[in-house]
Short mmCIF file of N, CA, C and O in Angstrom, two decimals:
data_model
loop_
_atom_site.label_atom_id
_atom_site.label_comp_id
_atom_site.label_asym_id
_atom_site.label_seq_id
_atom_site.Cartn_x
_atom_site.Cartn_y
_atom_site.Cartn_z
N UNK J 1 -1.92 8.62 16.43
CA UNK J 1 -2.29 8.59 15.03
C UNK J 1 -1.05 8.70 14.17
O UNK J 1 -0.05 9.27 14.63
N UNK J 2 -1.05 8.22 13.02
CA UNK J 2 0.29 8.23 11.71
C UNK J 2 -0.33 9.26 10.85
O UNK J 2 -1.56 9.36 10.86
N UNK J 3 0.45 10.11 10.04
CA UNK J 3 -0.24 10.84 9.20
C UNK J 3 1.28 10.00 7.45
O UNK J 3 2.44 10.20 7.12
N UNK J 4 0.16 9.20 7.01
CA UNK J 4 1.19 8.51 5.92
C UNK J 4 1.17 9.77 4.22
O UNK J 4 0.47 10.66 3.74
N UNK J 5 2.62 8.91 3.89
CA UNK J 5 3.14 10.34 2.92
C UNK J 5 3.62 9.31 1.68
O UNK J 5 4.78 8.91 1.66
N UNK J 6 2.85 8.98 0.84
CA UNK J 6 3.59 8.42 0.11
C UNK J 6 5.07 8.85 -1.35
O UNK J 6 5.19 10.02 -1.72
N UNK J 7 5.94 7.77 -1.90
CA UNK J 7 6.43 8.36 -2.62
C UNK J 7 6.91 7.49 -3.87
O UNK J 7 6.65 6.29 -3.76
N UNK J 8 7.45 7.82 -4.81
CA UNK J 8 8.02 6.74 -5.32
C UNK J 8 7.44 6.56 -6.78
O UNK J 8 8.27 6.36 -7.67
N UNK J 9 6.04 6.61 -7.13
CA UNK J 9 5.24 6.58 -8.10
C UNK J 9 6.07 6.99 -9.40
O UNK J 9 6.99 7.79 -9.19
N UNK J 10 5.90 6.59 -10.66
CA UNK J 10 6.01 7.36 -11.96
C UNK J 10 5.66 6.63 -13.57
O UNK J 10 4.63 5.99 -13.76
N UNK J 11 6.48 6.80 -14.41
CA UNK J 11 5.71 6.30 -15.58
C UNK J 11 6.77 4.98 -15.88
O UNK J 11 7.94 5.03 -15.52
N UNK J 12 6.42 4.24 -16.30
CA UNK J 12 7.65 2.89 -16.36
C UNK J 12 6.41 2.01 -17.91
O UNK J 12 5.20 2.12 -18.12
N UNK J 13 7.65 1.11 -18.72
CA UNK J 13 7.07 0.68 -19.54
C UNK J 13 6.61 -0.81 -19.03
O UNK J 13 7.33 -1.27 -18.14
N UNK J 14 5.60 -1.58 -19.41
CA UNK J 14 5.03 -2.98 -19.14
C UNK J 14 6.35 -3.73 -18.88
O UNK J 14 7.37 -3.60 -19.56
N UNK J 15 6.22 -4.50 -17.88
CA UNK J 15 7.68 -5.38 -17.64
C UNK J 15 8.56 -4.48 -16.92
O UNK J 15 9.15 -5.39 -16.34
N UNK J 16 9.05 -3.59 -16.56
CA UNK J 16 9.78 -3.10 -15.67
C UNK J 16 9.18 -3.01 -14.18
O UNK J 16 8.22 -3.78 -14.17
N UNK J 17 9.30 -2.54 -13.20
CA UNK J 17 9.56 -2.31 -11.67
C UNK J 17 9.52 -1.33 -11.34
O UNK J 17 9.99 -0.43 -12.03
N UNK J 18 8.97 -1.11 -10.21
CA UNK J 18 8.69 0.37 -9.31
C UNK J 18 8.41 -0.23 -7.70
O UNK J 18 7.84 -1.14 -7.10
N UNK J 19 9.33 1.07 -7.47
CA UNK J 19 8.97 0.98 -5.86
C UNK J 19 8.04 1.83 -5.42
O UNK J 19 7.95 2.82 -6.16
N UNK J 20 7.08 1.86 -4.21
CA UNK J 20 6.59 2.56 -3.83
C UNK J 20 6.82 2.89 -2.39
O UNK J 20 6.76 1.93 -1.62
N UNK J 21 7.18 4.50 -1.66
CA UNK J 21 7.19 4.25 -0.13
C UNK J 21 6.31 5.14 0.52
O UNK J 21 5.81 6.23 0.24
N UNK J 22 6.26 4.03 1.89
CA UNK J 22 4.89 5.22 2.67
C UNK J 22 5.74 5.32 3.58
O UNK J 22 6.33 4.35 4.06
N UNK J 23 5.91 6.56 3.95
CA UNK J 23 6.53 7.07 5.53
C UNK J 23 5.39 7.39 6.36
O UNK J 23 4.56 8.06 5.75
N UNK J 24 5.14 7.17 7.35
CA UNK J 24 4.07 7.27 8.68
C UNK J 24 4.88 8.03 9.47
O UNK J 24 5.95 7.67 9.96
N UNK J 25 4.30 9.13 9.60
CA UNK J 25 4.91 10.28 10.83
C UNK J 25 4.21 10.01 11.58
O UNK J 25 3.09 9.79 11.12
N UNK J 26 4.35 9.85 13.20
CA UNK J 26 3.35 10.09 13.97
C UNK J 26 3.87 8.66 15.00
O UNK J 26 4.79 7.89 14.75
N UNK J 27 2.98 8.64 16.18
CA UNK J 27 3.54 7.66 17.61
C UNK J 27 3.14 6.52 17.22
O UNK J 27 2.16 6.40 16.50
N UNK J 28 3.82 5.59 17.62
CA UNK J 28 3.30 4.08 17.54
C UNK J 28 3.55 3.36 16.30
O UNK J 28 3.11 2.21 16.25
N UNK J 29 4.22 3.85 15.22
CA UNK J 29 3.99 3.16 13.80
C UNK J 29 3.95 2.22 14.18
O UNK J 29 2.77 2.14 14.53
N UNK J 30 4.81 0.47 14.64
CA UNK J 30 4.84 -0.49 14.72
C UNK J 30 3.18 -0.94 15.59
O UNK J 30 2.97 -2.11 15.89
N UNK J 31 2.48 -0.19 15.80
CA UNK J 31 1.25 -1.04 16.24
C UNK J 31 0.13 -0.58 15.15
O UNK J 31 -1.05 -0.61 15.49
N UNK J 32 0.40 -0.26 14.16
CA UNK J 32 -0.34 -0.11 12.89
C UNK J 32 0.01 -1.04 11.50
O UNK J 32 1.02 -1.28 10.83
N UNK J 33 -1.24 -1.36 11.47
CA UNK J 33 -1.05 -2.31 9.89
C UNK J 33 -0.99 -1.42 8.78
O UNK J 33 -0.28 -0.60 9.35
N UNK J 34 -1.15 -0.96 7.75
CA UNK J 34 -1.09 -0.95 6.57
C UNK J 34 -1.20 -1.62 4.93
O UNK J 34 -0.91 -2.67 4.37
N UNK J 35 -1.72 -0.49 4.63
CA UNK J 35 -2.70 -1.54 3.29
C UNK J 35 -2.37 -0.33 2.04
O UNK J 35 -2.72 0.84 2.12
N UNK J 36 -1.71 -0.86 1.06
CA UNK J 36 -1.81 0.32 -0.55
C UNK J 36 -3.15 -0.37 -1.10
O UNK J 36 -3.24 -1.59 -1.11
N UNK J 37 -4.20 0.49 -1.56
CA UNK J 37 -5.03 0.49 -2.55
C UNK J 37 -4.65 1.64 -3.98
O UNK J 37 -3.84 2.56 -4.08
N UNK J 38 -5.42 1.21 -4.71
CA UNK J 38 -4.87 1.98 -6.46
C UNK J 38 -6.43 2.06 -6.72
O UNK J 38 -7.32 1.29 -6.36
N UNK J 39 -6.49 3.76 -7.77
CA UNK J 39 -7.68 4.17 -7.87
C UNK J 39 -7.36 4.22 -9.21
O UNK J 39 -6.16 4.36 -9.47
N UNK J 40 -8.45 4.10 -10.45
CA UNK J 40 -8.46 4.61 -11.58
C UNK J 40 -9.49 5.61 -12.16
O UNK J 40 -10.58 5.15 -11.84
N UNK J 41 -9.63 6.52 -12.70
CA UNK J 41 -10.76 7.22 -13.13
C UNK J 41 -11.99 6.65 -13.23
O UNK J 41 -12.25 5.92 -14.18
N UNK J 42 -12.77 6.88 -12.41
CA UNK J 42 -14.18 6.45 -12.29
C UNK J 42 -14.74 4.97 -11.67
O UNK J 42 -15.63 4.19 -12.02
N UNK J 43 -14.01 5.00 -10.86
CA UNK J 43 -13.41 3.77 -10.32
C UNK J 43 -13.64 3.44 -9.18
O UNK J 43 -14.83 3.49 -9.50
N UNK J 44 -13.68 3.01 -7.67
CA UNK J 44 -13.67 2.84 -6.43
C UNK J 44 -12.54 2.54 -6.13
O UNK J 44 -12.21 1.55 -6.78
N UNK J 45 -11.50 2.97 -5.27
CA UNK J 45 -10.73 2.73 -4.86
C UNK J 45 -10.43 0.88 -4.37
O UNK J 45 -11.35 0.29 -3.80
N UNK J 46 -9.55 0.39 -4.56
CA UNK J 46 -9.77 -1.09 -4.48
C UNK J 46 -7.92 -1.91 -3.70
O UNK J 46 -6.72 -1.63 -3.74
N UNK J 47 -8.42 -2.49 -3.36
CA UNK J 47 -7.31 -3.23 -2.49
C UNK J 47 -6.11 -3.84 -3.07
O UNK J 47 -6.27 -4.80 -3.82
N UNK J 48 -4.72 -3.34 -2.77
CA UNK J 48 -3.63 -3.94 -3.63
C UNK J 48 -3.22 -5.11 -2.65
O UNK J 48 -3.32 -6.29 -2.95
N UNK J 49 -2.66 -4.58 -1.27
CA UNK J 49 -1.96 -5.74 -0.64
C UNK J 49 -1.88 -4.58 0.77
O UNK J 49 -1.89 -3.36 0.69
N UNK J 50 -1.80 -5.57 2.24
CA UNK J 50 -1.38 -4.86 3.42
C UNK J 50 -0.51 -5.96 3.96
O UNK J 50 -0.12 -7.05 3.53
N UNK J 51 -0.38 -5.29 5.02
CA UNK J 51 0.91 -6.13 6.19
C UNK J 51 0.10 -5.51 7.27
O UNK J 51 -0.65 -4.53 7.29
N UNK J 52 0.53 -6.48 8.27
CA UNK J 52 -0.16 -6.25 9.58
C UNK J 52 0.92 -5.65 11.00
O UNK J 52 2.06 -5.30 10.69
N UNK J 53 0.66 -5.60 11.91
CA UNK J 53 1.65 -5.30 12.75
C UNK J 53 2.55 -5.77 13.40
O UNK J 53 3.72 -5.44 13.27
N UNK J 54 2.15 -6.56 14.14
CA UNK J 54 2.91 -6.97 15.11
C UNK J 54 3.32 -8.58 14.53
O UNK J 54 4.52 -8.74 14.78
N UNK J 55 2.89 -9.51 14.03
CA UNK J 55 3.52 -10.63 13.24
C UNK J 55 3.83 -10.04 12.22
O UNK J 55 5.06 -10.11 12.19
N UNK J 56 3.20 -9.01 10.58
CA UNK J 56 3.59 -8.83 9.85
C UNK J 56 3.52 -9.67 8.26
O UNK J 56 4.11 -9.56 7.18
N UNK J 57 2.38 -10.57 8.87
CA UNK J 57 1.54 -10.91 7.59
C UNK J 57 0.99 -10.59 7.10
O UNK J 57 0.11 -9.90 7.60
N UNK J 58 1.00 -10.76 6.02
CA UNK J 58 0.72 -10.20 4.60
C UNK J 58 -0.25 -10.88 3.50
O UNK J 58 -0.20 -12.05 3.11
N UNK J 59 -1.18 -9.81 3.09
CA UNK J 59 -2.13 -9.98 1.97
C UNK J 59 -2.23 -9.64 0.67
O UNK J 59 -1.77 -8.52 0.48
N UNK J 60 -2.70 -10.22 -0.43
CA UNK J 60 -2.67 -9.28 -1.96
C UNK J 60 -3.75 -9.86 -2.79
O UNK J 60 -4.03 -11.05 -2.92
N UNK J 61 -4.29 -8.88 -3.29
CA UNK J 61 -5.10 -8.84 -4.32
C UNK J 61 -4.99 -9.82 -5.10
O UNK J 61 -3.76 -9.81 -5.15
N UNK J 62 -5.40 -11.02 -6.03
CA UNK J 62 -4.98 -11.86 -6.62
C UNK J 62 -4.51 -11.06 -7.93
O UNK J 62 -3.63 -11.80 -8.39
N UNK J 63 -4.62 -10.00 -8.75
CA UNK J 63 -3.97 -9.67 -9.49
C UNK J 63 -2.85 -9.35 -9.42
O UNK J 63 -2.24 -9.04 -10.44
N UNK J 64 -2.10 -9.34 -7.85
CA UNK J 64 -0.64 -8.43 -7.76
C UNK J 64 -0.17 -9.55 -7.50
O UNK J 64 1.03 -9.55 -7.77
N UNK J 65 -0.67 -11.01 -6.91
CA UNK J 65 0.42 -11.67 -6.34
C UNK J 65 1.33 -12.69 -6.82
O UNK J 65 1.00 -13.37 -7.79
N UNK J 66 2.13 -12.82 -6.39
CA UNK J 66 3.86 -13.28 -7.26
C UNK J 66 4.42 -12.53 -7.89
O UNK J 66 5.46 -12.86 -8.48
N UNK J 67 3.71 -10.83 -7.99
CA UNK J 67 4.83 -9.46 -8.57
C UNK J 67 4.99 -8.50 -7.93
O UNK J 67 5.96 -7.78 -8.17
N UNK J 68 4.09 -8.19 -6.93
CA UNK J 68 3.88 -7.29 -5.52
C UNK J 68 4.20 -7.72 -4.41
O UNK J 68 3.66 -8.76 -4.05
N UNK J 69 4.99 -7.18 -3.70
CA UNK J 69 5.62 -7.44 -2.55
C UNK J 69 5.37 -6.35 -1.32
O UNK J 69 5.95 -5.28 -1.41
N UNK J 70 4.68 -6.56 -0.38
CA UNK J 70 4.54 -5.40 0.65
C UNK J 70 5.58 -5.76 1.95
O UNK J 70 5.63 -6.94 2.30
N UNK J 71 6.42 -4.76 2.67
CA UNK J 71 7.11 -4.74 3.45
C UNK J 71 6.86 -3.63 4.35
O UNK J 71 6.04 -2.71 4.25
N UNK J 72 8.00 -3.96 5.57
CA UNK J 72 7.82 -2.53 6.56
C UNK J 72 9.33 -2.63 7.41
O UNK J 72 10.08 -3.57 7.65
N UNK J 73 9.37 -1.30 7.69
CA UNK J 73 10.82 -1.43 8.19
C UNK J 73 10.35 -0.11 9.78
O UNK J 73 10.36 1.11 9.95
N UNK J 74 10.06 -1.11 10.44
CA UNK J 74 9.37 0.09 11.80
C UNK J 74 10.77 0.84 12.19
O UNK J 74 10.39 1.94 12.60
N UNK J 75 11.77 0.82 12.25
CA UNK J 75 13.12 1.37 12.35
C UNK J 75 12.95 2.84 11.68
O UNK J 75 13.17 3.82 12.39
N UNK J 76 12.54 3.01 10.29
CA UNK J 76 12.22 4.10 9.44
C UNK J 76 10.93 4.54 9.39
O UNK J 76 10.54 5.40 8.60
N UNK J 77 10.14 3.92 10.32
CA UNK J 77 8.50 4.20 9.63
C UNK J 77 7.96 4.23 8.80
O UNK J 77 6.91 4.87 8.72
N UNK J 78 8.55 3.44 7.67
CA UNK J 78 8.50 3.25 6.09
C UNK J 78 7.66 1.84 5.88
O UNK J 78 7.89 0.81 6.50
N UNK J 79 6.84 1.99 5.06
CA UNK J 79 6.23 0.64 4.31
C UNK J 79 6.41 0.78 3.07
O UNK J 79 6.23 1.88 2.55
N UNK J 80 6.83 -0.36 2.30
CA UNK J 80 7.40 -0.02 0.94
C UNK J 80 6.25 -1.01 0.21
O UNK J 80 5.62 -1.90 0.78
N UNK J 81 6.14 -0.65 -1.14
CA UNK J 81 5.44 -1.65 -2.22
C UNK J 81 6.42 -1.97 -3.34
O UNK J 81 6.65 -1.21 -4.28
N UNK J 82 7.00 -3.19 -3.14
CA UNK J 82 7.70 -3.73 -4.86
C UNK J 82 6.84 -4.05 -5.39
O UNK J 82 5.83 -4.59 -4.94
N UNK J 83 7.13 -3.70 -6.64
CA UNK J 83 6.32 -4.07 -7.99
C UNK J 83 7.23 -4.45 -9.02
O UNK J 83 8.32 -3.92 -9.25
N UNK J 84 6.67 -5.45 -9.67
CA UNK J 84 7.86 -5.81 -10.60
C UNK J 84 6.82 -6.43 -11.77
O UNK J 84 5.59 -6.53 -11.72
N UNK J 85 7.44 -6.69 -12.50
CA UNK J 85 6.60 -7.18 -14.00
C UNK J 85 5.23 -6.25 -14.27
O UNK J 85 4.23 -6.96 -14.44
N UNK J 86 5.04 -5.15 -14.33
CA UNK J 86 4.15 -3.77 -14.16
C UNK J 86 3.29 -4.49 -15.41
O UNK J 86 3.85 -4.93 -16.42
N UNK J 87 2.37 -4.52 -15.27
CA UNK J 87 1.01 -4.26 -16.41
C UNK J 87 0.31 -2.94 -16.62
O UNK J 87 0.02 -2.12 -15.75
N UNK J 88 0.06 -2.87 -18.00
CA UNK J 88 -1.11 -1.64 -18.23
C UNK J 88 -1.76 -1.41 -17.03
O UNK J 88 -1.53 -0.50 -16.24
N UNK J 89 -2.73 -2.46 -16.92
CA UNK J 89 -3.92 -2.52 -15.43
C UNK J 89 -3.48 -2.45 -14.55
O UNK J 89 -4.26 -2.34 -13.60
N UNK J 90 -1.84 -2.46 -14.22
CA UNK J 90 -1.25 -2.03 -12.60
C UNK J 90 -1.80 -0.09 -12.45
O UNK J 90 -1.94 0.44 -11.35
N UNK J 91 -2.07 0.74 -13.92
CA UNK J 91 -2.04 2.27 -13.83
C UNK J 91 -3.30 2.43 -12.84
O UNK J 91 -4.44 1.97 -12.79
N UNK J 92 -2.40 3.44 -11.98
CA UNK J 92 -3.37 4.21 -11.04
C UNK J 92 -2.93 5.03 -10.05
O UNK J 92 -1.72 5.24 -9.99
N UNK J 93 -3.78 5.61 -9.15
CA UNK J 93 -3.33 6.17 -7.96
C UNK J 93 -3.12 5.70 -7.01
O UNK J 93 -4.09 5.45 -6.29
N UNK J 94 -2.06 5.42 -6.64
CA UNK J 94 -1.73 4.59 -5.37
C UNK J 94 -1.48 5.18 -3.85
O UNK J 94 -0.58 5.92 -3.45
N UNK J 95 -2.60 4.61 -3.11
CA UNK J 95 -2.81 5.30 -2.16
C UNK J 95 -2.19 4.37 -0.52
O UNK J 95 -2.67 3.27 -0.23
N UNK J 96 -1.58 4.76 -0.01
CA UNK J 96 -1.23 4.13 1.55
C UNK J 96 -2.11 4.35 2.87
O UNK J 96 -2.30 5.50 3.26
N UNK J 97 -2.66 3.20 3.57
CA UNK J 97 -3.45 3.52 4.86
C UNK J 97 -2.88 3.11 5.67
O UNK J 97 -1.73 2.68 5.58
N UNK J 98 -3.82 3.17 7.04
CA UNK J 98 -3.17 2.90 8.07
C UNK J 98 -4.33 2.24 8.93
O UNK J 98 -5.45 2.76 8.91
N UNK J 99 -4.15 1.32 9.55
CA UNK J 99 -5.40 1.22 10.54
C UNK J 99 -4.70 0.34 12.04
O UNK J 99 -3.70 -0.31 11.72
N UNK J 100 -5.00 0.26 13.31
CA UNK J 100 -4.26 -0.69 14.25
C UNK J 100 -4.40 -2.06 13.99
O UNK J 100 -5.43 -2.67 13.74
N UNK J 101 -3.58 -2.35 14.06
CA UNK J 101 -2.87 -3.94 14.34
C UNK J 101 -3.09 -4.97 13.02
O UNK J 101 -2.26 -5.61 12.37
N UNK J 102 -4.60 -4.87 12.89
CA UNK J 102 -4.57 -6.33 12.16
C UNK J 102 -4.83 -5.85 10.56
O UNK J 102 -4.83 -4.63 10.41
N UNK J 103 -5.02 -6.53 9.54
CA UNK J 103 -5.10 -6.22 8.03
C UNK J 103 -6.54 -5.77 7.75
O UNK J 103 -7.33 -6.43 8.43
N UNK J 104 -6.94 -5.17 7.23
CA UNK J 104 -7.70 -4.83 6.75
C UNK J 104 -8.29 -4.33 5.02
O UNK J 104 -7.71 -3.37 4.52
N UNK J 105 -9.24 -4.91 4.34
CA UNK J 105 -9.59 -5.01 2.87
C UNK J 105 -10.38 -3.98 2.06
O UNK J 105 -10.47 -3.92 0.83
N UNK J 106 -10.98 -3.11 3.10
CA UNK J 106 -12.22 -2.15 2.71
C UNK J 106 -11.32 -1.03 3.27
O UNK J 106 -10.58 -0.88 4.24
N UNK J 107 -11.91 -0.01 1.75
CA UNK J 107 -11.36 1.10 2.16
C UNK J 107 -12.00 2.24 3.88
O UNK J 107 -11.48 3.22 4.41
N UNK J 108 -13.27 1.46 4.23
CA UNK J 108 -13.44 1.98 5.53
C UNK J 108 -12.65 1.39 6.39
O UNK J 108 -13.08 1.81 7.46
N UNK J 109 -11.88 0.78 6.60
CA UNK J 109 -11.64 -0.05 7.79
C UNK J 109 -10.28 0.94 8.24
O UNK J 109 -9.86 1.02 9.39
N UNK J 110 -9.79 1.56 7.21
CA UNK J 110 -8.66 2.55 7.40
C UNK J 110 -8.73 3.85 7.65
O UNK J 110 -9.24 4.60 6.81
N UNK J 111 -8.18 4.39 8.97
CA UNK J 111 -8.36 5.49 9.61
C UNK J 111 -7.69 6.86 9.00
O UNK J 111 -8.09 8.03 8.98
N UNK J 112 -6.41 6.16 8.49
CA UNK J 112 -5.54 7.34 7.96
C UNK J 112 -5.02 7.12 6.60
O UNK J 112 -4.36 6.11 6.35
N UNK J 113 -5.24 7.85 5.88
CA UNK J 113 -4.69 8.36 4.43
C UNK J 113 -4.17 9.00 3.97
O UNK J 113 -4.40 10.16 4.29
N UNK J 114 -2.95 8.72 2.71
CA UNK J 114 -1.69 9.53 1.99
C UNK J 114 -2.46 10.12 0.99
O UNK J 114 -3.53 9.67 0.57
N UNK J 115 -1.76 11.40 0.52
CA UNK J 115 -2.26 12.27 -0.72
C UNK J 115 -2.32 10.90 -2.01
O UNK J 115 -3.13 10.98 -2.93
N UNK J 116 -1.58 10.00 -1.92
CA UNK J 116 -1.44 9.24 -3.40
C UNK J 116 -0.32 9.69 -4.30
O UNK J 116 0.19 10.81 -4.42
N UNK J 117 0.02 8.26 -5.06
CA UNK J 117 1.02 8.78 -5.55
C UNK J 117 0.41 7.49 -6.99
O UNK J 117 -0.11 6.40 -7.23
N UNK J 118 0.80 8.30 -7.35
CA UNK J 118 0.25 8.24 -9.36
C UNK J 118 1.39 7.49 -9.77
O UNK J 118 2.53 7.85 -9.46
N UNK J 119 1.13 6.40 -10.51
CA UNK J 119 1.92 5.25 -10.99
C UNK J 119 1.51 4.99 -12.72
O UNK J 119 0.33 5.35 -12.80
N UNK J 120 1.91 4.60 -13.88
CA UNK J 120 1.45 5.10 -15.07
C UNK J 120 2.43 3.66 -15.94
O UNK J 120 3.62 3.74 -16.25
N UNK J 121 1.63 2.58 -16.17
CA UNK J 121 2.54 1.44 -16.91
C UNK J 121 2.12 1.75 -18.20
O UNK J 121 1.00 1.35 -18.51
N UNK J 122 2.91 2.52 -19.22
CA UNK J 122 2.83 1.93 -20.89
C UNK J 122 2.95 0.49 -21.79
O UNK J 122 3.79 -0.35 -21.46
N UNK J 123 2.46 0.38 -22.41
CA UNK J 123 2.51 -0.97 -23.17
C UNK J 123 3.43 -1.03 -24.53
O UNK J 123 3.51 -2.07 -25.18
#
């Protein structure tokens, strides 16, 4: 099992960039996919973008894509989220999972979960 830790989150104005990172402690990272979802107050948690394992393809939300970038560096046990050109509607809690091998879209399909890390775009 991975127990993921995310970091990186904070307040940035519309049009600027943020990184986000998940570190996965735990055996095996490289045979786990990973997926960030973002929560807003009163909200359901909802799907940003994942990467998969072992090829390392990659999915995104149609609102993130061509400004969200998901990566992984199994060397560090790190999965990172670029974000760039930030919108109001990017604000939320951004949360990192984990599930084996292949991508996954629903927040059940993921076994393991980060505390979240709170992201905040002004206009």
């Amino acid at each position: 099992q991975v127990q993921p830790v995310e970091s990186g989150g904070g307040l940035v104005q519309a049009g600027e960039s943020l990184s986000l990172s998940c570190k996965a402690s735990g055996r095996l990272f490289s045979t786990y996919a990973f997926g960030w979802f973002r929560q807003t107050p009163g909200k359901e948690r909802e799907f940003v973008a994942a990467i998969a394992s072992l090829f390392r393809n990659t999915d995104y939300d149609e609102s993130v894509k061509g400004r969200f970038t998901i990566s992984r560096d199994n060397d560090k046990d790190t999965v990172y989220l670029q974000m760039n050109s930030l919108k109001p509607v990017d604000t939320g809690i951004y949360y990192c999972a984990a599930l084996p091998w292949e991508i996954g879209y629903r927040t059940w399909e993921y076994s393991y979960w980060g505390q979240g890390s709170e992201v905040s775009v002004s206009s």
